[in-house]
Amino acid sequence: MAIELVHIGFSNILAMNRMIAIAPPGSAPIKRIIQESRNKGTLIDMTNGRKTKAVIFIDSGHVVLAALAPETITGRVTIGRGAAKTDVAEVPLEL
């Protein structure tokens, strides 16, 4: 099986097939999960010192912090898997 990789910002790469979920870091439960993961030693900080915009859960139980928005990462995963974005259609404007 081939490993598919996705760029999650600042030269950090993550295996697509290992991701379970992507969430924004703002809610109290997510902040609690980040702190518990930090205490257990299963937190991987890939923000390069920038603000955390996405929290990625990996199948190994690790939690990855990323500086890109969840929507950006999701778009890159979708493009990486060969699926085209179909929810936005380009319509030419005539004046």
PDB file of C-alpha atoms in Angstrom:
ATOM      1  CA  MET A   1       0.000   0.000   0.000  1.00  0.00           C
ATOM      2  CA  ALA A   2       1.386   3.404  -0.980  1.00  0.00           C
ATOM      3  CA  ILE A   3       1.725   6.119   1.622  1.00  0.00           C
ATOM      4  CA  GLU A   4      -0.128   9.296   0.644  1.00  0.00           C
ATOM      5  CA  LEU A   5       1.278  12.460   2.184  1.00  0.00           C
ATOM      6  CA  VAL A   6      -0.247  15.886   2.740  1.00  0.00           C
ATOM      7  CA  HIS A   7       1.590  19.151   3.400  1.00  0.00           C
ATOM      8  CA  ILE A   8       0.236  20.741   6.594  1.00  0.00           C
ATOM      9  CA  GLY A   9       2.323  23.902   6.507  1.00  0.00           C
ATOM     10  CA  PHE A  10       5.878  25.085   7.050  1.00  0.00           C
ATOM     11  CA  SER A  11       7.522  22.014   5.451  1.00  0.00           C
ATOM     12  CA  ASN A  12       5.607  19.590   7.690  1.00  0.00           C
ATOM     13  CA  ILE A  13       4.178  16.494   6.035  1.00  0.00           C
ATOM     14  CA  LEU A  14       1.605  14.048   7.432  1.00  0.00           C
ATOM     15  CA  ALA A  15       0.378  10.659   6.186  1.00  0.00           C
ATOM     16  CA  MET A  16      -3.207  11.042   4.904  1.00  0.00           C
ATOM     17  CA  ASN A  17      -4.250   7.484   5.652  1.00  0.00           C
ATOM     18  CA  ARG A  18      -3.367   7.902   9.364  1.00  0.00           C
ATOM     19  CA  MET A  19      -5.738  10.848   9.989  1.00  0.00           C
ATOM     20  CA  ILE A  20      -8.969  10.188  11.862  1.00  0.00           C
ATOM     21  CA  ALA A  21     -10.314  13.713  12.407  1.00  0.00           C
ATOM     22  CA  ILE A  22      -9.432  17.391  12.064  1.00  0.00           C
ATOM     23  CA  ALA A  23     -10.886  19.978  14.457  1.00  0.00           C
ATOM     24  CA  PRO A  24     -10.418  23.658  15.301  1.00  0.00           C
ATOM     25  CA  PRO A  25      -8.661  24.207  18.654  1.00  0.00           C
ATOM     26  CA  GLY A  26     -11.120  26.686  20.198  1.00  0.00           C
ATOM     27  CA  SER A  27     -13.491  24.562  22.260  1.00  0.00           C
ATOM     28  CA  ALA A  28     -12.853  23.558  25.860  1.00  0.00           C
ATOM     29  CA  PRO A  29     -12.961  19.777  25.159  1.00  0.00           C
ATOM     30  CA  ILE A  30     -10.329  20.113  22.420  1.00  0.00           C
ATOM     31  CA  LYS A  31      -8.127  22.255  24.675  1.00  0.00           C
ATOM     32  CA  ARG A  32      -8.462  19.594  27.366  1.00  0.00           C
ATOM     33  CA  ILE A  33      -7.466  16.856  24.882  1.00  0.00           C
ATOM     34  CA  ILE A  34      -4.419  18.892  23.821  1.00  0.00           C
ATOM     35  CA  GLN A  35      -3.313  19.326  27.455  1.00  0.00           C
ATOM     36  CA  GLU A  36      -3.857  15.641  28.273  1.00  0.00           C
ATOM     37  CA  SER A  37      -1.924  14.646  25.155  1.00  0.00           C
ATOM     38  CA  ARG A  38       0.924  17.001  26.117  1.00  0.00           C
ATOM     39  CA  ASN A  39       1.066  15.417  29.583  1.00  0.00           C
ATOM     40  CA  LYS A  40       1.089  11.873  28.138  1.00  0.00           C
ATOM     41  CA  GLY A  41       3.773  12.739  25.579  1.00  0.00           C
ATOM     42  CA  THR A  42       1.584  12.013  22.563  1.00  0.00           C
ATOM     43  CA  LEU A  43       1.346  15.610  21.309  1.00  0.00           C
ATOM     44  CA  ILE A  44       3.151  16.490  18.067  1.00  0.00           C
ATOM     45  CA  ASP A  45       3.474  20.246  17.547  1.00  0.00           C
ATOM     46  CA  MET A  46       3.922  21.038  13.838  1.00  0.00           C
ATOM     47  CA  THR A  47       3.076  24.737  14.091  1.00  0.00           C
ATOM     48  CA  ASN A  48       6.708  25.952  14.023  1.00  0.00           C
ATOM     49  CA  GLY A  49       5.837  28.472  16.739  1.00  0.00           C
ATOM     50  CA  ARG A  50       2.778  29.852  14.983  1.00  0.00           C
ATOM     51  CA  LYS A  51      -0.804  29.942  16.226  1.00  0.00           C
ATOM     52  CA  THR A  52      -2.554  26.557  16.250  1.00  0.00           C
ATOM     53  CA  LYS A  53      -5.460  26.561  13.803  1.00  0.00           C
ATOM     54  CA  ALA A  54      -6.096  22.812  13.466  1.00  0.00           C
ATOM     55  CA  VAL A  55      -5.899  19.786  15.731  1.00  0.00           C
ATOM     56  CA  ILE A  56      -5.431  16.503  13.863  1.00  0.00           C
ATOM     57  CA  PHE A  57      -6.150  13.153  15.486  1.00  0.00           C
ATOM     58  CA  ILE A  58      -4.044  10.222  14.281  1.00  0.00           C
ATOM     59  CA  ASP A  59      -4.935   6.511  14.450  1.00  0.00           C
ATOM     60  CA  SER A  60      -1.965   5.840  16.764  1.00  0.00           C
ATOM     61  CA  GLY A  61      -3.507   8.048  19.464  1.00  0.00           C
ATOM     62  CA  HIS A  62      -1.222  10.994  18.773  1.00  0.00           C
ATOM     63  CA  VAL A  63      -2.554  14.526  18.485  1.00  0.00           C
ATOM     64  CA  VAL A  64      -0.956  16.819  15.894  1.00  0.00           C
ATOM     65  CA  LEU A  65      -1.133  20.613  16.057  1.00  0.00           C
ATOM     66  CA  ALA A  66      -1.030  22.454  12.715  1.00  0.00           C
ATOM     67  CA  ALA A  67      -0.851  26.132  11.780  1.00  0.00           C
ATOM     68  CA  LEU A  68      -3.152  25.746   8.768  1.00  0.00           C
ATOM     69  CA  ALA A  69      -6.942  25.952   9.036  1.00  0.00           C
ATOM     70  CA  PRO A  70      -8.903  22.667   9.044  1.00  0.00           C
ATOM     71  CA  GLU A  71     -10.579  23.689   5.767  1.00  0.00           C
ATOM     72  CA  THR A  72      -7.190  24.160   4.079  1.00  0.00           C
ATOM     73  CA  ILE A  73      -5.942  20.763   5.215  1.00  0.00           C
ATOM     74  CA  THR A  74      -9.214  19.106   4.188  1.00  0.00           C
ATOM     75  CA  GLY A  75      -8.938  20.690   0.745  1.00  0.00           C
ATOM     76  CA  ARG A  76      -5.384  19.413   0.333  1.00  0.00           C
ATOM     77  CA  VAL A  77      -6.421  15.906   1.390  1.00  0.00           C
ATOM     78  CA  THR A  78      -9.342  15.988  -1.059  1.00  0.00           C
ATOM     79  CA  ILE A  79      -7.119  17.149  -3.923  1.00  0.00           C
ATOM     80  CA  GLY A  80      -4.478  14.597  -2.926  1.00  0.00           C
ATOM     81  CA  ARG A  81      -6.993  11.792  -3.215  1.00  0.00           C
ATOM     82  CA  GLY A  82      -7.976  12.908  -6.697  1.00  0.00           C
ATOM     83  CA  ALA A  83     -11.435  14.190  -5.847  1.00  0.00           C
ATOM     84  CA  ALA A  84     -12.412  17.507  -7.357  1.00  0.00           C
ATOM     85  CA  LYS A  85     -14.173  20.196  -5.398  1.00  0.00           C
ATOM     86  CA  THR A  86     -17.760  20.148  -6.617  1.00  0.00           C
ATOM     87  CA  ASP A  87     -19.519  22.406  -4.160  1.00  0.00           C
ATOM     88  CA  VAL A  88     -18.439  25.615  -5.954  1.00  0.00           C
ATOM     89  CA  ALA A  89     -19.230  26.146  -9.596  1.00  0.00           C
ATOM     90  CA  GLU A  90     -17.635  28.864 -11.653  1.00  0.00           C
ATOM     91  CA  VAL A  91     -20.170  30.858 -13.576  1.00  0.00           C
ATOM     92  CA  PRO A  92     -18.976  33.476 -16.066  1.00  0.00           C
ATOM     93  CA  LEU A  93     -20.430  36.905 -15.466  1.00  0.00           C
ATOM     94  CA  GLU A  94     -21.704  38.827 -18.453  1.00  0.00           C
ATOM     95  CA  LEU A  95     -21.939  42.592 -18.223  1.00  0.00           C
TER      96      LEU A  95
END
